[in-house]
Amino acid sequence: MSITVVLEQMCIIMILIFTGAFLFRQKMLSEDTSRQLSGLIVNITNPAVLICSAFDDSPKVPLQTLGLSLCVFVISYGILILFAYLIPLVLRVPNHARYSYRMLTVFGNVGFIGIPLASAVLGSGSLIFVSINNLIYNVLVYTYGISTLKKASIAQHPDAAPTEPENILHKLVNAGTVSAVLTIIFYLGDFNVPTIISSSLTYAGRTTTFLSMLVLGVSVAQMAPKDIFSHPKLYIFALIRQILLPVGFTLLLGLFIKEPLILNTTALLLAVPAGNMPLMLSKQLHVNESTISQGIILTTLLSLVTIPVVTLFIS
């Protein structure tokens, strides 16, 4: 990876985020608009980007390599879950707040930031690996993620009536998992897709970066600077989660894996800031989301520095 290319992409991302913040402050964007754009990105534009990558004319990655990437991402998420328990211990986070750090640790922004960043920095060939990563991510969100937040919800609201058990299988069938599966199927099948379909998906996918950064900008604009920057533990968390962990894991992985695209994609997806999904699930389950919200915004702003630092070590 070229450090110059990564720096350029992170600067572009930050410019677009602050454009979203400016538009919100000028009342040209609202919270309702941001919520609607989020739905559009999650259900239409991000899936379009992934599926389009399957139609790329570049040489296909062998099935063996795809299987190798699956193993790598399963191991990487296993490491993230381990660190999700270790980091709160190291930072001496009170027991009642540890769920926030666990969610911030495991669930990075592999959609809103990871997809456009990987596409811009590594090329569309990396998106087949992003699809595999996203498939694992979505499974974990609706298993480990919901389980963690439900325990926090019970602790915070002990008198609340127990909720009916959810159909986890139904939750797993969503735009993220469906698009990831379709991408892998189209990629392996090497189908000839009509131009009218591929072009439509391409036009939709091209809006992803701009729209997703506007949404993040709206979140930034709604928080006072002191609420974002006045939490020392979150800075240490960002150092561990966004620099030490991705650099250490990727360097160790490089001793065994010699596929540069797998290594670089893994590094980028580990280095992205915390994602929005924990925040949305916290609101849905009525869990205190203040630390999660602060962590998402701070790690996103710090990623202007942390992502280039990670790529510097693994280039």
Short mmCIF file of C-alpha atoms in Angstrom, two decimals:
data_model
loop_
_atom_site.label_atom_id
_atom_site.label_comp_id
_atom_site.label_asym_id
_atom_site.label_seq_id
_atom_site.Cartn_x
_atom_site.Cartn_y
_atom_site.Cartn_z
CA MET A 1 0.00 0.00 0.00
CA SER A 2 1.24 3.49 -0.84
CA ILE A 3 1.25 5.72 2.24
CA THR A 4 0.57 8.71 -0.02
CA VAL A 5 -2.56 7.10 -1.45
CA VAL A 6 -3.81 6.21 2.05
CA LEU A 7 -3.18 9.75 3.33
CA GLU A 8 -5.01 11.21 0.34
CA GLN A 9 -8.00 8.93 0.91
CA MET A 10 -8.17 9.71 4.63
CA CYS A 11 -8.00 13.44 3.91
CA ILE A 12 -10.83 13.06 1.39
CA ILE A 13 -12.87 11.12 3.96
CA MET A 14 -12.32 13.83 6.59
CA ILE A 15 -13.27 16.61 4.15
CA LEU A 16 -16.51 14.79 3.36
CA ILE A 17 -17.24 14.16 7.06
CA PHE A 18 -16.84 17.85 7.87
CA THR A 19 -18.97 18.68 4.83
CA GLY A 20 -21.73 16.64 6.45
CA ALA A 21 -21.20 18.46 9.76
CA PHE A 22 -21.33 21.84 7.99
CA LEU A 23 -24.52 20.94 6.13
CA PHE A 24 -26.14 19.82 9.39
CA ARG A 25 -25.23 23.06 11.14
CA GLN A 26 -26.60 24.99 8.17
CA LYS A 27 -29.84 22.99 8.51
CA MET A 28 -29.40 21.52 5.03
CA LEU A 29 -29.27 18.05 6.60
CA SER A 30 -31.30 16.81 9.56
CA GLU A 31 -31.20 13.83 11.90
CA ASP A 32 -34.17 12.34 10.03
CA THR A 33 -32.38 12.78 6.71
CA SER A 34 -29.26 11.18 8.18
CA ARG A 35 -31.31 8.19 9.35
CA GLN A 36 -32.87 7.81 5.91
CA LEU A 37 -29.47 8.04 4.22
CA SER A 38 -28.15 5.37 6.59
CA GLY A 39 -30.91 3.02 5.45
CA LEU A 40 -30.13 3.82 1.81
CA ILE A 41 -26.42 3.10 2.31
CA VAL A 42 -26.91 -0.10 4.30
CA ASN A 43 -29.59 -1.56 2.02
CA ILE A 44 -28.67 -0.24 -1.45
CA THR A 45 -25.34 1.48 -2.09
CA ASN A 46 -22.96 -0.63 0.04
CA PRO A 47 -24.42 -3.90 -1.33
CA ALA A 48 -24.11 -2.43 -4.84
CA VAL A 49 -20.39 -1.74 -4.33
CA LEU A 50 -19.75 -5.28 -3.13
CA ILE A 51 -21.75 -6.96 -5.90
CA CYS A 52 -20.09 -4.80 -8.57
CA SER A 53 -16.69 -6.07 -7.45
CA ALA A 54 -17.71 -9.55 -8.62
CA PHE A 55 -18.07 -8.24 -12.18
CA ASP A 56 -14.49 -6.94 -12.35
CA ASP A 57 -12.51 -8.16 -15.39
CA SER A 58 -9.27 -8.68 -13.45
CA PRO A 59 -8.02 -12.25 -12.89
CA LYS A 60 -10.09 -14.17 -10.37
CA VAL A 61 -8.67 -15.24 -7.02
CA PRO A 62 -8.44 -19.05 -6.71
CA LEU A 63 -10.92 -20.80 -4.45
CA GLN A 64 -8.05 -21.90 -2.22
CA THR A 65 -7.11 -18.25 -1.65
CA LEU A 66 -10.70 -17.37 -0.78
CA GLY A 67 -10.72 -20.21 1.74
CA LEU A 68 -7.46 -18.90 3.18
CA SER A 69 -8.95 -15.41 3.57
CA LEU A 70 -11.98 -16.91 5.35
CA CYS A 71 -9.67 -18.59 7.87
CA VAL A 72 -7.72 -15.35 8.35
CA PHE A 73 -10.86 -13.31 9.04
CA VAL A 74 -12.28 -15.91 11.42
CA ILE A 75 -8.99 -15.82 13.36
CA SER A 76 -8.92 -12.00 13.28
CA TYR A 77 -12.41 -11.77 14.78
CA GLY A 78 -11.42 -14.35 17.39
CA ILE A 79 -8.49 -12.11 18.33
CA LEU A 80 -10.82 -9.08 18.46
CA ILE A 81 -13.19 -10.87 20.83
CA LEU A 82 -10.23 -11.82 23.05
CA PHE A 83 -9.05 -8.20 23.11
CA ALA A 84 -12.63 -7.08 23.78
CA TYR A 85 -12.24 -8.70 27.21
CA LEU A 86 -8.58 -7.76 27.78
CA ILE A 87 -8.75 -4.04 26.89
CA PRO A 88 -11.35 -3.10 29.56
CA LEU A 89 -9.21 -4.94 32.13
CA VAL A 90 -6.06 -3.08 31.07
CA LEU A 91 -7.89 0.28 31.12
CA ARG A 92 -9.62 -0.55 34.44
CA VAL A 93 -13.03 0.18 32.99
CA PRO A 94 -15.81 -0.29 35.58
CA ASN A 95 -17.77 -3.52 35.14
CA HIS A 96 -20.98 -1.72 34.23
CA ALA A 97 -19.31 0.04 31.27
CA ARG A 98 -17.22 -2.79 29.84
CA TYR A 99 -19.84 -3.75 27.27
CA SER A 100 -19.21 -0.43 25.48
CA TYR A 101 -15.51 -1.18 24.98
CA ARG A 102 -16.30 -4.72 23.89
CA MET A 103 -18.63 -3.47 21.18
CA LEU A 104 -16.17 -0.77 20.08
CA THR A 105 -13.39 -3.37 19.90
CA VAL A 106 -15.11 -6.07 17.86
CA PHE A 107 -17.24 -4.05 15.46
CA GLY A 108 -15.21 -1.71 13.28
CA ASN A 109 -16.63 0.43 10.51
CA VAL A 110 -16.00 -2.17 7.79
CA GLY A 111 -19.05 -0.95 5.84
CA PHE A 112 -19.27 2.85 5.72
CA ILE A 113 -15.47 3.35 5.75
CA GLY A 114 -13.97 -0.09 5.08
CA ILE A 115 -15.65 -0.72 1.73
CA PRO A 116 -14.88 2.62 0.03
CA LEU A 117 -11.40 2.77 1.59
CA ALA A 118 -10.43 -0.74 0.45
CA SER A 119 -11.80 -0.03 -3.02
CA ALA A 120 -9.86 3.24 -3.34
CA VAL A 121 -6.58 2.11 -1.77
CA LEU A 122 -6.35 -1.56 -2.79
CA GLY A 123 -8.60 -1.66 -5.85
CA SER A 124 -11.84 -3.50 -6.55
CA GLY A 125 -10.00 -6.84 -6.36
CA SER A 126 -9.88 -6.51 -2.58
CA LEU A 127 -13.67 -6.31 -2.27
CA ILE A 128 -14.15 -10.06 -2.61
CA PHE A 129 -12.18 -10.37 0.65
CA VAL A 130 -14.20 -7.51 2.16
CA SER A 131 -17.36 -9.48 1.28
CA ILE A 132 -16.09 -12.51 3.18
CA ASN A 133 -15.16 -10.30 6.12
CA ASN A 134 -18.60 -8.65 6.11
CA LEU A 135 -20.31 -12.02 6.12
CA ILE A 136 -18.52 -12.96 9.36
CA TYR A 137 -19.13 -9.47 10.74
CA ASN A 138 -22.90 -9.69 10.22
CA VAL A 139 -23.09 -13.11 11.84
CA LEU A 140 -21.22 -11.78 14.90
CA VAL A 141 -23.38 -8.65 15.14
CA TYR A 142 -26.55 -10.70 15.59
CA THR A 143 -25.00 -13.30 17.88
CA TYR A 144 -22.14 -11.97 20.02
CA GLY A 145 -23.19 -8.31 19.63
CA ILE A 146 -26.83 -8.71 20.62
CA SER A 147 -25.94 -11.13 23.43
CA THR A 148 -23.48 -8.60 24.91
CA LEU A 149 -25.95 -5.72 24.75
CA LYS A 150 -28.85 -7.77 26.12
CA LYS A 151 -26.78 -8.58 29.22
CA ALA A 152 -26.04 -4.85 29.61
CA SER A 153 -29.72 -4.01 29.15
CA ILE A 154 -30.76 -6.48 31.87
CA ALA A 155 -28.14 -5.01 34.23
CA GLN A 156 -29.31 -1.45 33.55
CA HIS A 157 -33.04 -2.23 33.63
CA PRO A 158 -33.47 -5.13 36.10
CA ASP A 159 -37.17 -4.37 36.59
CA ALA A 160 -38.01 -4.34 32.88
CA ALA A 161 -40.22 -7.10 31.55
CA PRO A 162 -38.21 -9.79 29.73
CA THR A 163 -38.46 -9.55 25.98
CA GLU A 164 -39.52 -12.38 23.73
CA PRO A 165 -36.58 -14.29 22.24
CA GLU A 166 -35.76 -12.98 18.77
CA ASN A 167 -35.48 -15.07 15.67
CA ILE A 168 -31.71 -14.77 15.14
CA LEU A 169 -31.90 -16.58 11.80
CA HIS A 170 -34.35 -13.96 10.55
CA LYS A 171 -32.01 -11.18 11.72
CA LEU A 172 -29.06 -12.77 9.90
CA VAL A 173 -30.88 -12.47 6.58
CA ASN A 174 -30.23 -8.81 5.85
CA ALA A 175 -28.78 -6.64 3.10
CA GLY A 176 -25.24 -7.10 4.42
CA THR A 177 -25.22 -10.89 4.49
CA VAL A 178 -27.28 -11.29 1.31
CA SER A 179 -25.02 -8.94 -0.70
CA ALA A 180 -21.89 -10.67 0.66
CA VAL A 181 -23.23 -14.10 -0.33
CA LEU A 182 -24.33 -12.85 -3.78
CA THR A 183 -20.92 -11.28 -4.34
CA ILE A 184 -19.16 -14.57 -3.58
CA ILE A 185 -21.60 -16.51 -5.80
CA PHE A 186 -21.25 -14.12 -8.73
CA TYR A 187 -17.49 -14.03 -8.26
CA LEU A 188 -17.11 -17.82 -8.27
CA GLY A 189 -19.70 -18.35 -11.00
CA ASP A 190 -18.17 -15.71 -13.30
CA PHE A 191 -21.62 -14.98 -14.77
CA ASN A 192 -22.21 -12.64 -17.70
CA VAL A 193 -24.41 -9.94 -16.22
CA PRO A 194 -26.33 -7.61 -18.60
CA THR A 195 -24.74 -4.18 -18.88
CA ILE A 196 -27.97 -2.50 -17.80
CA ILE A 197 -27.75 -4.32 -14.45
CA SER A 198 -24.02 -3.88 -13.85
CA SER A 199 -24.14 -0.19 -14.83
CA SER A 200 -27.10 0.49 -12.55
CA LEU A 201 -25.27 -1.12 -9.64
CA THR A 202 -22.11 0.83 -10.49
CA TYR A 203 -23.93 4.19 -10.47
CA ALA A 204 -25.58 3.34 -7.14
CA GLY A 205 -22.30 2.17 -5.61
CA ARG A 206 -20.44 5.33 -6.56
CA THR A 207 -22.56 7.34 -4.14
CA THR A 208 -21.53 5.23 -1.14
CA THR A 209 -18.46 7.15 0.01
CA PHE A 210 -20.07 10.59 -0.20
CA LEU A 211 -23.35 9.61 1.46
CA SER A 212 -21.76 7.58 4.25
CA MET A 213 -19.35 10.38 5.15
CA LEU A 214 -22.24 12.87 5.27
CA VAL A 215 -23.98 10.60 7.78
CA LEU A 216 -20.86 10.45 9.96
CA GLY A 217 -20.57 14.23 9.68
CA VAL A 218 -24.07 14.64 11.09
CA SER A 219 -23.04 12.54 14.12
CA VAL A 220 -19.92 14.68 14.63
CA ALA A 221 -21.95 17.89 14.46
CA GLN A 222 -24.32 16.77 17.21
CA MET A 223 -21.65 16.33 19.88
CA ALA A 224 -19.84 19.08 21.76
CA PRO A 225 -16.03 18.93 21.47
CA LYS A 226 -15.66 18.34 25.23
CA ASP A 227 -17.90 15.27 24.95
CA ILE A 228 -15.63 13.85 22.24
CA PHE A 229 -12.12 14.75 23.37
CA SER A 230 -12.27 14.65 27.19
CA HIS A 231 -12.01 10.88 27.78
CA PRO A 232 -8.37 9.72 28.31
CA LYS A 233 -9.28 6.03 28.31
CA LEU A 234 -10.70 6.31 24.80
CA TYR A 235 -7.36 7.65 23.54
CA ILE A 236 -5.52 4.68 25.02
CA PHE A 237 -8.21 2.42 23.59
CA ALA A 238 -7.67 3.95 20.12
CA LEU A 239 -3.90 3.41 20.40
CA ILE A 240 -4.36 -0.27 21.27
CA ARG A 241 -7.29 -1.04 18.95
CA GLN A 242 -6.40 1.04 15.91
CA ILE A 243 -2.59 0.80 15.84
CA LEU A 244 -1.04 -1.85 18.09
CA LEU A 245 -3.57 -4.61 17.39
CA PRO A 246 -3.74 -4.33 13.56
CA VAL A 247 0.03 -3.82 13.21
CA GLY A 248 0.89 -6.68 15.57
CA PHE A 249 -1.61 -9.12 14.10
CA THR A 250 -0.75 -8.32 10.48
CA LEU A 251 3.02 -8.58 11.06
CA LEU A 252 2.50 -11.92 12.80
CA LEU A 253 0.19 -13.05 10.01
CA GLY A 254 2.84 -12.10 7.44
CA LEU A 255 5.10 -14.83 8.83
CA PHE A 256 2.62 -17.44 7.60
CA ILE A 257 0.61 -15.78 4.79
CA LYS A 258 2.33 -14.56 1.65
CA GLU A 259 -0.71 -13.16 -0.18
CA PRO A 260 -0.23 -9.35 -0.16
CA LEU A 261 -3.88 -8.55 -0.94
CA ILE A 262 -5.14 -10.66 1.98
CA LEU A 263 -2.60 -9.06 4.33
CA ASN A 264 -3.36 -5.51 3.21
CA THR A 265 -7.13 -6.00 3.27
CA THR A 266 -6.91 -7.53 6.75
CA ALA A 267 -4.77 -4.62 7.98
CA LEU A 268 -7.14 -1.99 6.58
CA LEU A 269 -10.27 -3.63 7.98
CA LEU A 270 -8.65 -4.01 11.41
CA ALA A 271 -7.50 -0.38 11.37
CA VAL A 272 -10.87 1.22 10.58
CA PRO A 273 -12.57 3.14 13.41
CA ALA A 274 -15.46 1.83 15.46
CA GLY A 275 -18.64 1.22 13.48
CA ASN A 276 -22.19 2.53 13.83
CA MET A 277 -23.90 -0.84 14.30
CA PRO A 278 -23.25 -1.02 18.09
CA LEU A 279 -24.82 2.42 18.47
CA MET A 280 -27.93 1.47 16.52
CA LEU A 281 -28.32 -1.79 18.45
CA SER A 282 -27.82 0.02 21.77
CA LYS A 283 -30.65 2.41 20.97
CA GLN A 284 -32.87 -0.48 19.92
CA LEU A 285 -32.19 -2.41 23.15
CA HIS A 286 -32.40 0.71 25.38
CA VAL A 287 -28.80 0.47 26.55
CA ASN A 288 -26.80 3.54 27.60
CA GLU A 289 -24.88 4.42 24.45
CA SER A 290 -22.94 7.54 25.51
CA THR A 291 -19.50 5.86 25.64
CA ILE A 292 -20.17 3.99 22.41
CA SER A 293 -21.20 7.20 20.65
CA GLN A 294 -18.14 9.08 21.93
CA GLY A 295 -15.87 6.18 20.95
CA ILE A 296 -17.24 6.02 17.41
CA ILE A 297 -16.72 9.72 16.76
CA LEU A 298 -13.29 9.95 18.42
CA THR A 299 -11.90 6.86 16.68
CA THR A 300 -13.27 8.13 13.36
CA LEU A 301 -11.51 11.48 13.76
CA LEU A 302 -8.29 9.80 14.95
CA SER A 303 -8.35 7.43 11.97
CA LEU A 304 -6.97 10.28 9.86
CA VAL A 305 -3.70 9.51 11.67
CA THR A 306 -4.05 5.89 12.78
CA ILE A 307 -4.84 4.30 9.41
CA PRO A 308 -1.80 5.87 7.65
CA VAL A 309 0.38 4.79 10.62
CA VAL A 310 -0.81 1.19 10.28
CA THR A 311 -0.14 1.13 6.53
CA LEU A 312 3.33 2.59 7.15
CA PHE A 313 4.26 -0.46 9.24
CA ILE A 314 2.92 -3.05 6.82
CA SER A 315 3.69 -1.49 3.43
#
